[in-house]
Amino acid sequence: MSKKERDQGYYDAPYYSLDLTLLWGQGLIAMDKGGTSDPYVLVVQDTEQLYRSAEVKKTINPEWNEKTTLYFESPLTSLTIQVYDKDVVGKDDFMGQHVLSLTSLAVRRTEEHMLDLDVGESADLWKKVKKKQETLGFIYVKTKLKPLTREEYNQLVEVENGNEHKTYFSNLLGSTSSRAWKKSKSVMNVALKRDRKKSERSDGWIQVDGGLYQDNSGWTGSSEMRDTLAYLRIREEEVSNQVVNNLDGSSSPAWSRWQRMEELALHKEQRSAVDGSYTNFQEGIWGSQLLERGAADGSDGRIYGLRSQRDNGNVKRLKPTGVVHVLLVQARSVLAMAEGTSSDPYCKVILGKEKHKSKIMNCTLNPKWREGIDLYWYEELDDFLEVQLFDHDKDNFLGRVDIDLRTLCHEVSHNLWFEIKDGKGHLNVIVTISGTCKPNSPSNADNFDTKQITDLRPSYALRNTFNKTKEVGKLMVKVLCAEGLPAADISGTSDPFVVIELVNDRVQTDVKQKTLTPSWNKAFLLDIKDIHDMLEVSIFDEDKDHKYDFLGKVVISLLRVESGKRRWYYMKDKSLRRRAKGNCPRILLEMEIVWNPLRASLRTFKPKQMKYEEKTEQKFKFAAFNKNVGRVKTATAGLDIDMIRREAQKIFNWENKVRSSAAFLWFLIVVWYFQPWMLTFSMLIPFIQNMFSRG
């Protein structure tokens, strides 16, 4: 069978699984000074990490004996098995890799492989191997590749999700064994003790996460989970109505964790009353498994549910649809906690599994954060964005705001005010769903209708000046491509994307992987509120966990925009004074602008709009810290610490009286005469060295 026929045969099954057993390694390179390493293994496909092994301490012949199962759609994409040395401080050291072609594996048969490691694209490792004249060694693995039908794959995912949900509920309720599910009273007592906030009230109710629940200490309950949940009957009518409405198919935002369980218990009772069916609650049918509504309320049996990847174990197999940019602007009249006069409020922004905490504003009831947060958005899973407010002093809950992302247009910044639920006051946020990468995305240039600008021209004609005086104009920006970008990754490439900002309107393109000449072909339509504003176009390199490397920036005045013309703009550095790093980096843009001169003139007499999200340099950067740690390691590579310790001990023990006397005299002189400003004289040392070396 030829390689082409073999590869074509791998398209027969929709899914595949790979049973991978990581056995041991032999002759790995020593990365630590003691002649050993602390190796661990990463399994990567494309840029996605599929598996990470445990680290083995102080050895170059590790034994892992770990087994895992990997799932993927196409075996035509190879797996990269990488070995790293774990470091306590600084970045882990790369020890080599092996690219395993899945098409070379036998199907449904266990095979053993000895995988020789190579340097990959690491220049530092290549220099180290060349200097020491050593090999990188090999690792020994077992593999078994199996094709899966769609039904088999779905069953595996359901079992995996069910186990994750069972573990989630066990942790949530504080139980450590399955028997605890049958002891409702003890389960609830443990859960309430573990909760973040618990306060007993004089009327016999317990307050947990802003909700009120009945505390019946004499209640015994039955063995079913719905009876356990009956222990937490919600008192407030508003919350109860939200539960009922959601069972009727409305899109009420996320509830607290106890309210979600309450809803599912009620739903299970409905379904049992109709056809006598019963679904084991312990197996995790909730959250990502959509709720199937019975006919007890006269409905037609449609399926509803709150989609959230927090309860979906399959999220790692999905790629983000886009990015949700949340700009926390301000809040007004929040709850007072510190003796009823002020609070130290901060926010937790939650989307699916991602959680971000804002900075803390001290001693205020009207906090102004002006902080931007990026979160990955999975359109198939995430419907609601949740913003929770807390007081920093004792982490007291101040309220929450739920934002339905399904009601927001893509590639548009929405300036929104919300009333804070379960608390007091209002919250102002600017939310943008951008960076979408689907073929039907409105930002794709092929989907963008250029007639929109033509149709808008009559609205901004002089005869219609006083119709909508606040709308100054519209700006269409097409981001076509870029070239000459600097390499931000160790592979000599970058993962660039473009951010376009017009004061507080912010959109971005999708990320192009591993290229220095990206082509985006994106189009955006922005509102102009002041014709004197500046359009900022920035290019960043995407790293993990929303960490970005700056690649270049250009600022364009709206008054100098040439409509309908494509133009190259050279990228500048952050100071906008010098050209950005790279091979003369530049970006190709096409812009179209339409505006009303009289409205723009009237707007000029008003104060300039404040830009809320100002970029400030971080005081502490991990990248710079890791770089400096690497420099220290290089500078002290030939330093013998033991010899220095022995010499210092000889000086303090006066074994050599001349040397000890000189050291004591030097100590007295330094203590008596040294001043901090004298450190500047150290800059003369290189000049003196060069003077004597030339002489």
PDB file of N, CA, C and O in Angstrom, residues 30-84:
ATOM      1  N   ALA A  30      21.694  16.581  30.625  1.00  0.00           N
ATOM      2  CA  ALA A  30      21.670  17.169  31.975  1.00  0.00           C
ATOM      3  C   ALA A  30      21.575  18.686  31.852  1.00  0.00           C
ATOM      4  O   ALA A  30      22.412  19.318  31.205  1.00  0.00           O
ATOM      5  N   MET A  31      20.564  19.272  32.480  1.00  0.00           N
ATOM      6  CA  MET A  31      20.347  20.710  32.421  1.00  0.00           C
ATOM      7  C   MET A  31      20.719  21.408  33.730  1.00  0.00           C
ATOM      8  O   MET A  31      20.845  22.640  33.749  1.00  0.00           O
ATOM      9  N   ASP A  32      20.871  20.660  34.826  1.00  0.00           N
ATOM     10  CA  ASP A  32      21.220  21.254  36.111  1.00  0.00           C
ATOM     11  C   ASP A  32      22.714  21.096  36.378  1.00  0.00           C
ATOM     12  O   ASP A  32      23.397  20.259  35.768  1.00  0.00           O
ATOM     13  N   LYS A  33      23.219  21.872  37.333  1.00  0.00           N
ATOM     14  CA  LYS A  33      24.651  21.861  37.620  1.00  0.00           C
ATOM     15  C   LYS A  33      25.120  20.544  38.217  1.00  0.00           C
ATOM     16  O   LYS A  33      26.277  20.174  38.091  1.00  0.00           O
ATOM     17  N   GLY A  34      24.226  19.819  38.855  1.00  0.00           N
ATOM     18  CA  GLY A  34      24.615  18.549  39.459  1.00  0.00           C
ATOM     19  C   GLY A  34      24.713  17.407  38.478  1.00  0.00           C
ATOM     20  O   GLY A  34      24.878  16.259  38.884  1.00  0.00           O
ATOM     21  N   GLY A  35      24.578  17.689  37.179  1.00  0.00           N
ATOM     22  CA  GLY A  35      24.652  16.634  36.177  1.00  0.00           C
ATOM     23  C   GLY A  35      23.367  15.848  36.022  1.00  0.00           C
ATOM     24  O   GLY A  35      23.381  14.742  35.481  1.00  0.00           O
ATOM     25  N   THR A  36      22.242  16.403  36.500  1.00  0.00           N
ATOM     26  CA  THR A  36      20.945  15.738  36.385  1.00  0.00           C
ATOM     27  C   THR A  36      19.924  16.720  35.829  1.00  0.00           C
ATOM     28  O   THR A  36      20.228  17.871  35.523  1.00  0.00           O
ATOM     29  N   SER A  37      18.688  16.263  35.716  1.00  0.00           N
ATOM     30  CA  SER A  37      17.561  17.086  35.278  1.00  0.00           C
ATOM     31  C   SER A  37      16.321  16.646  36.045  1.00  0.00           C
ATOM     32  O   SER A  37      16.327  15.615  36.737  1.00  0.00           O
ATOM     33  N   ASP A  38      15.261  17.433  35.908  1.00  0.00           N
ATOM     34  CA  ASP A  38      13.947  17.086  36.467  1.00  0.00           C
ATOM     35  C   ASP A  38      12.958  16.991  35.300  1.00  0.00           C
ATOM     36  O   ASP A  38      12.118  17.876  35.098  1.00  0.00           O
ATOM     37  N   PRO A  39      13.047  15.924  34.504  1.00  0.00           N
ATOM     38  CA  PRO A  39      12.321  15.903  33.229  1.00  0.00           C
ATOM     39  C   PRO A  39      10.830  15.593  33.379  1.00  0.00           C
ATOM     40  O   PRO A  39      10.408  14.836  34.249  1.00  0.00           O
ATOM     41  N   TYR A  40      10.052  16.217  32.494  1.00  0.00           N
ATOM     42  CA  TYR A  40       8.646  15.878  32.294  1.00  0.00           C
ATOM     43  C   TYR A  40       8.342  16.002  30.804  1.00  0.00           C
ATOM     44  O   TYR A  40       9.113  16.605  30.042  1.00  0.00           O
ATOM     45  N   VAL A  41       7.215  15.427  30.381  1.00  0.00           N
ATOM     46  CA  VAL A  41       6.889  15.308  28.959  1.00  0.00           C
ATOM     47  C   VAL A  41       5.594  16.055  28.661  1.00  0.00           C
ATOM     48  O   VAL A  41       4.627  15.976  29.426  1.00  0.00           O
ATOM     49  N   LEU A  42       5.601  16.778  27.533  1.00  0.00           N
ATOM     50  CA  LEU A  42       4.400  17.412  27.001  1.00  0.00           C
ATOM     51  C   LEU A  42       4.071  16.773  25.659  1.00  0.00           C
ATOM     52  O   LEU A  42       4.972  16.520  24.848  1.00  0.00           O
ATOM     53  N   VAL A  43       2.775  16.527  25.424  1.00  0.00           N
ATOM     54  CA  VAL A  43       2.305  16.037  24.135  1.00  0.00           C
ATOM     55  C   VAL A  43       1.472  17.146  23.511  1.00  0.00           C
ATOM     56  O   VAL A  43       0.462  17.582  24.082  1.00  0.00           O
ATOM     57  N   VAL A  44       1.900  17.613  22.338  1.00  0.00           N
ATOM     58  CA  VAL A  44       1.287  18.775  21.699  1.00  0.00           C
ATOM     59  C   VAL A  44       0.872  18.403  20.286  1.00  0.00           C
ATOM     60  O   VAL A  44       1.600  17.699  19.577  1.00  0.00           O
ATOM     61  N   GLN A  45      -0.313  18.868  19.876  1.00  0.00           N
ATOM     62  CA  GLN A  45      -0.763  18.735  18.488  1.00  0.00           C
ATOM     63  C   GLN A  45      -1.098  20.132  17.984  1.00  0.00           C
ATOM     64  O   GLN A  45      -1.956  20.810  18.526  1.00  0.00           O
ATOM     65  N   ASP A  46      -0.415  20.567  16.932  1.00  0.00           N
ATOM     66  CA  ASP A  46      -0.456  21.970  16.493  1.00  0.00           C
ATOM     67  C   ASP A  46       0.038  22.835  17.647  1.00  0.00           C
ATOM     68  O   ASP A  46       1.151  22.690  18.098  1.00  0.00           O
ATOM     69  N   THR A  47      -0.804  23.713  18.155  1.00  0.00           N
ATOM     70  CA  THR A  47      -0.424  24.551  19.299  1.00  0.00           C
ATOM     71  C   THR A  47      -1.168  24.157  20.559  1.00  0.00           C
ATOM     72  O   THR A  47      -1.063  24.841  21.585  1.00  0.00           O
ATOM     73  N   GLU A  48      -1.923  23.045  20.534  1.00  0.00           N
ATOM     74  CA  GLU A  48      -2.745  22.641  21.671  1.00  0.00           C
ATOM     75  C   GLU A  48      -2.035  21.563  22.491  1.00  0.00           C
ATOM     76  O   GLU A  48      -1.574  20.551  21.952  1.00  0.00           O
ATOM     77  N   GLN A  49      -1.921  21.795  23.784  1.00  0.00           N
ATOM     78  CA  GLN A  49      -1.319  20.817  24.687  1.00  0.00           C
ATOM     79  C   GLN A  49      -2.358  19.765  25.051  1.00  0.00           C
ATOM     80  O   GLN A  49      -3.394  20.069  25.616  1.00  0.00           O
ATOM     81  N   LEU A  50      -2.070  18.504  24.738  1.00  0.00           N
ATOM     82  CA  LEU A  50      -2.996  17.411  24.996  1.00  0.00           C
ATOM     83  C   LEU A  50      -2.703  16.685  26.303  1.00  0.00           C
ATOM     84  O   LEU A  50      -3.617  16.118  26.911  1.00  0.00           O
ATOM     85  N   TYR A  51      -1.456  16.699  26.733  1.00  0.00           N
ATOM     86  CA  TYR A  51      -1.110  15.889  27.915  1.00  0.00           C
ATOM     87  C   TYR A  51       0.202  16.408  28.505  1.00  0.00           C
ATOM     88  O   TYR A  51       1.097  16.872  27.780  1.00  0.00           O
ATOM     89  N   ARG A  52       0.297  16.318  29.822  1.00  0.00           N
ATOM     90  CA  ARG A  52       1.541  16.641  30.521  1.00  0.00           C
ATOM     91  C   ARG A  52       1.775  15.585  31.588  1.00  0.00           C
ATOM     92  O   ARG A  52       0.891  15.276  32.383  1.00  0.00           O
ATOM     93  N   SER A  53       2.981  15.054  31.622  1.00  0.00           N
ATOM     94  CA  SER A  53       3.315  13.998  32.577  1.00  0.00           C
ATOM     95  C   SER A  53       3.800  14.617  33.887  1.00  0.00           C
ATOM     96  O   SER A  53       4.020  15.827  33.997  1.00  0.00           O
ATOM     97  N   ALA A  54       4.011  13.764  34.857  1.00  0.00           N
ATOM     98  CA  ALA A  54       4.616  14.204  36.106  1.00  0.00           C
ATOM     99  C   ALA A  54       6.121  14.365  35.904  1.00  0.00           C
ATOM    100  O   ALA A  54       6.716  13.762  35.004  1.00  0.00           O
ATOM    101  N   GLU A  55       6.741  15.181  36.741  1.00  0.00           N
ATOM    102  CA  GLU A  55       8.183  15.371  36.662  1.00  0.00           C
ATOM    103  C   GLU A  55       8.890  14.331  37.539  1.00  0.00           C
ATOM    104  O   GLU A  55       8.387  13.944  38.588  1.00  0.00           O
ATOM    105  N   VAL A  56      10.039  13.895  37.085  1.00  0.00           N
ATOM    106  CA  VAL A  56      10.859  12.942  37.832  1.00  0.00           C
ATOM    107  C   VAL A  56      12.103  13.687  38.306  1.00  0.00           C
ATOM    108  O   VAL A  56      12.837  14.275  37.509  1.00  0.00           O
ATOM    109  N   LYS A  57      12.350  13.664  39.598  1.00  0.00           N
ATOM    110  CA  LYS A  57      13.388  14.479  40.204  1.00  0.00           C
ATOM    111  C   LYS A  57      14.791  13.914  39.978  1.00  0.00           C
ATOM    112  O   LYS A  57      15.012  12.706  40.092  1.00  0.00           O
ATOM    113  N   LYS A  58      15.714  14.796  39.607  1.00  0.00           N
ATOM    114  CA  LYS A  58      17.162  14.563  39.634  1.00  0.00           C
ATOM    115  C   LYS A  58      17.569  13.244  38.976  1.00  0.00           C
ATOM    116  O   LYS A  58      18.096  12.326  39.611  1.00  0.00           O
ATOM    117  N   THR A  59      17.334  13.164  37.684  1.00  0.00           N
ATOM    118  CA  THR A  59      17.731  11.974  36.933  1.00  0.00           C
ATOM    119  C   THR A  59      17.786  12.314  35.455  1.00  0.00           C
ATOM    120  O   THR A  59      17.099  13.233  34.990  1.00  0.00           O
ATOM    121  N   ILE A  60      18.609  11.582  34.729  1.00  0.00           N
ATOM    122  CA  ILE A  60      18.610  11.664  33.271  1.00  0.00           C
ATOM    123  C   ILE A  60      18.109  10.356  32.663  1.00  0.00           C
ATOM    124  O   ILE A  60      18.118  10.203  31.440  1.00  0.00           O
ATOM    125  N   ASN A  61      17.687   9.427  33.533  1.00  0.00           N
ATOM    126  CA  ASN A  61      17.090   8.166  33.089  1.00  0.00           C
ATOM    127  C   ASN A  61      15.739   7.989  33.793  1.00  0.00           C
ATOM    128  O   ASN A  61      15.579   7.105  34.641  1.00  0.00           O
ATOM    129  N   PRO A  62      14.769   8.827  33.459  1.00  0.00           N
ATOM    130  CA  PRO A  62      13.507   8.832  34.210  1.00  0.00           C
ATOM    131  C   PRO A  62      12.625   7.638  33.865  1.00  0.00           C
ATOM    132  O   PRO A  62      12.708   7.064  32.771  1.00  0.00           O
ATOM    133  N   GLU A  63      11.771   7.272  34.824  1.00  0.00           N
ATOM    134  CA  GLU A  63      10.734   6.262  34.610  1.00  0.00           C
ATOM    135  C   GLU A  63       9.393   6.889  34.991  1.00  0.00           C
ATOM    136  O   GLU A  63       9.170   7.240  36.144  1.00  0.00           O
ATOM    137  N   TRP A  64       8.513   7.030  33.992  1.00  0.00           N
ATOM    138  CA  TRP A  64       7.203   7.636  34.238  1.00  0.00           C
ATOM    139  C   TRP A  64       6.113   6.582  34.463  1.00  0.00           C
ATOM    140  O   TRP A  64       5.351   6.661  35.396  1.00  0.00           O
ATOM    141  N   ASN A  65       6.018   5.621  33.538  1.00  0.00           N
ATOM    142  CA  ASN A  65       4.989   4.573  33.595  1.00  0.00           C
ATOM    143  C   ASN A  65       3.588   5.187  33.744  1.00  0.00           C
ATOM    144  O   ASN A  65       2.814   4.835  34.631  1.00  0.00           O
ATOM    145  N   GLU A  66       3.282   6.121  32.846  1.00  0.00           N
ATOM    146  CA  GLU A  66       1.980   6.790  32.843  1.00  0.00           C
ATOM    147  C   GLU A  66       1.235   6.454  31.551  1.00  0.00           C
ATOM    148  O   GLU A  66       1.842   6.322  30.493  1.00  0.00           O
ATOM    149  N   LYS A  67      -0.082   6.347  31.682  1.00  0.00           N
ATOM    150  CA  LYS A  67      -0.915   6.005  30.535  1.00  0.00           C
ATOM    151  C   LYS A  67      -2.023   7.033  30.393  1.00  0.00           C
ATOM    152  O   LYS A  67      -2.627   7.463  31.377  1.00  0.00           O
ATOM    153  N   THR A  68      -2.283   7.436  29.145  1.00  0.00           N
ATOM    154  CA  THR A  68      -3.350   8.391  28.860  1.00  0.00           C
ATOM    155  C   THR A  68      -3.974   8.043  27.518  1.00  0.00           C
ATOM    156  O   THR A  68      -3.385   7.311  26.714  1.00  0.00           O
ATOM    157  N   THR A  69      -5.177   8.568  27.305  1.00  0.00           N
ATOM    158  CA  THR A  69      -5.891   8.371  26.044  1.00  0.00           C
ATOM    159  C   THR A  69      -6.180   9.730  25.439  1.00  0.00           C
ATOM    160  O   THR A  69      -6.756  10.600  26.102  1.00  0.00           O
ATOM    161  N   LEU A  70      -5.787   9.901  24.184  1.00  0.00           N
ATOM    162  CA  LEU A  70      -5.972  11.161  23.469  1.00  0.00           C
ATOM    163  C   LEU A  70      -7.010  10.966  22.378  1.00  0.00           C
ATOM    164  O   LEU A  70      -7.056   9.912  21.722  1.00  0.00           O
ATOM    165  N   TYR A  71      -7.830  11.987  22.153  1.00  0.00           N
ATOM    166  CA  TYR A  71      -8.865  11.934  21.117  1.00  0.00           C
ATOM    167  C   TYR A  71      -8.638  13.071  20.124  1.00  0.00           C
ATOM    168  O   TYR A  71      -8.299  14.194  20.511  1.00  0.00           O
ATOM    169  N   PHE A  72      -8.843  12.785  18.837  1.00  0.00           N
ATOM    170  CA  PHE A  72      -8.697  13.811  17.808  1.00  0.00           C
ATOM    171  C   PHE A  72      -9.483  13.364  16.580  1.00  0.00           C
ATOM    172  O   PHE A  72      -9.887  12.194  16.442  1.00  0.00           O
ATOM    173  N   GLU A  73      -9.688  14.319  15.676  1.00  0.00           N
ATOM    174  CA  GLU A  73     -10.503  14.052  14.488  1.00  0.00           C
ATOM    175  C   GLU A  73      -9.683  13.488  13.341  1.00  0.00           C
ATOM    176  O   GLU A  73     -10.140  12.610  12.628  1.00  0.00           O
ATOM    177  N   SER A  74      -8.484  14.021  13.141  1.00  0.00           N
ATOM    178  CA  SER A  74      -7.675  13.574  12.008  1.00  0.00           C
ATOM    179  C   SER A  74      -6.296  13.156  12.490  1.00  0.00           C
ATOM    180  O   SER A  74      -5.615  13.923  13.172  1.00  0.00           O
ATOM    181  N   PRO A  75      -5.844  11.941  12.123  1.00  0.00           N
ATOM    182  CA  PRO A  75      -4.492  11.519  12.492  1.00  0.00           C
ATOM    183  C   PRO A  75      -3.423  12.033  11.523  1.00  0.00           C
ATOM    184  O   PRO A  75      -2.264  11.673  11.657  1.00  0.00           O
ATOM    185  N   LEU A  76      -3.818  12.840  10.539  1.00  0.00           N
ATOM    186  CA  LEU A  76      -2.841  13.344   9.584  1.00  0.00           C
ATOM    187  C   LEU A  76      -1.981  14.448  10.176  1.00  0.00           C
ATOM    188  O   LEU A  76      -0.947  14.802   9.614  1.00  0.00           O
ATOM    189  N   THR A  77      -2.401  15.021  11.301  1.00  0.00           N
ATOM    190  CA  THR A  77      -1.592  16.014  12.003  1.00  0.00           C
ATOM    191  C   THR A  77      -0.739  15.307  13.047  1.00  0.00           C
ATOM    192  O   THR A  77      -1.263  14.616  13.923  1.00  0.00           O
ATOM    193  N   SER A  78       0.555  15.464  12.960  1.00  0.00           N
ATOM    194  CA  SER A  78       1.481  14.736  13.818  1.00  0.00           C
ATOM    195  C   SER A  78       1.413  15.242  15.257  1.00  0.00           C
ATOM    196  O   SER A  78       0.985  16.362  15.529  1.00  0.00           O
ATOM    197  N   LEU A  79       1.856  14.371  16.177  1.00  0.00           N
ATOM    198  CA  LEU A  79       2.012  14.745  17.584  1.00  0.00           C
ATOM    199  C   LEU A  79       3.468  15.113  17.841  1.00  0.00           C
ATOM    200  O   LEU A  79       4.379  14.450  17.338  1.00  0.00           O
ATOM    201  N   THR A  80       3.670  16.155  18.622  1.00  0.00           N
ATOM    202  CA  THR A  80       5.015  16.558  19.025  1.00  0.00           C
ATOM    203  C   THR A  80       5.193  16.219  20.498  1.00  0.00           C
ATOM    204  O   THR A  80       4.472  16.744  21.348  1.00  0.00           O
ATOM    205  N   ILE A  81       6.127  15.317  20.783  1.00  0.00           N
ATOM    206  CA  ILE A  81       6.403  14.897  22.153  1.00  0.00           C
ATOM    207  C   ILE A  81       7.646  15.654  22.614  1.00  0.00           C
ATOM    208  O   ILE A  81       8.742  15.434  22.098  1.00  0.00           O
ATOM    209  N   GLN A  82       7.458  16.564  23.566  1.00  0.00           N
ATOM    210  CA  GLN A  82       8.525  17.442  24.030  1.00  0.00           C
ATOM    211  C   GLN A  82       8.929  17.078  25.454  1.00  0.00           C
ATOM    212  O   GLN A  82       8.080  16.693  26.262  1.00  0.00           O
ATOM    213  N   VAL A  83      10.218  17.229  25.745  1.00  0.00           N
ATOM    214  CA  VAL A  83      10.757  16.961  27.083  1.00  0.00           C
ATOM    215  C   VAL A  83      11.324  18.265  27.638  1.00  0.00           C
ATOM    216  O   VAL A  83      12.070  18.972  26.937  1.00  0.00           O
ATOM    217  N   TYR A  84      10.952  18.588  28.875  1.00  0.00           N
ATOM    218  CA  TYR A  84      11.414  19.802  29.536  1.00  0.00           C
ATOM    219  C   TYR A  84      12.025  19.450  30.892  1.00  0.00           C
ATOM    220  O   TYR A  84      11.663  18.446  31.513  1.00  0.00           O
TER     221      TYR A  84
END
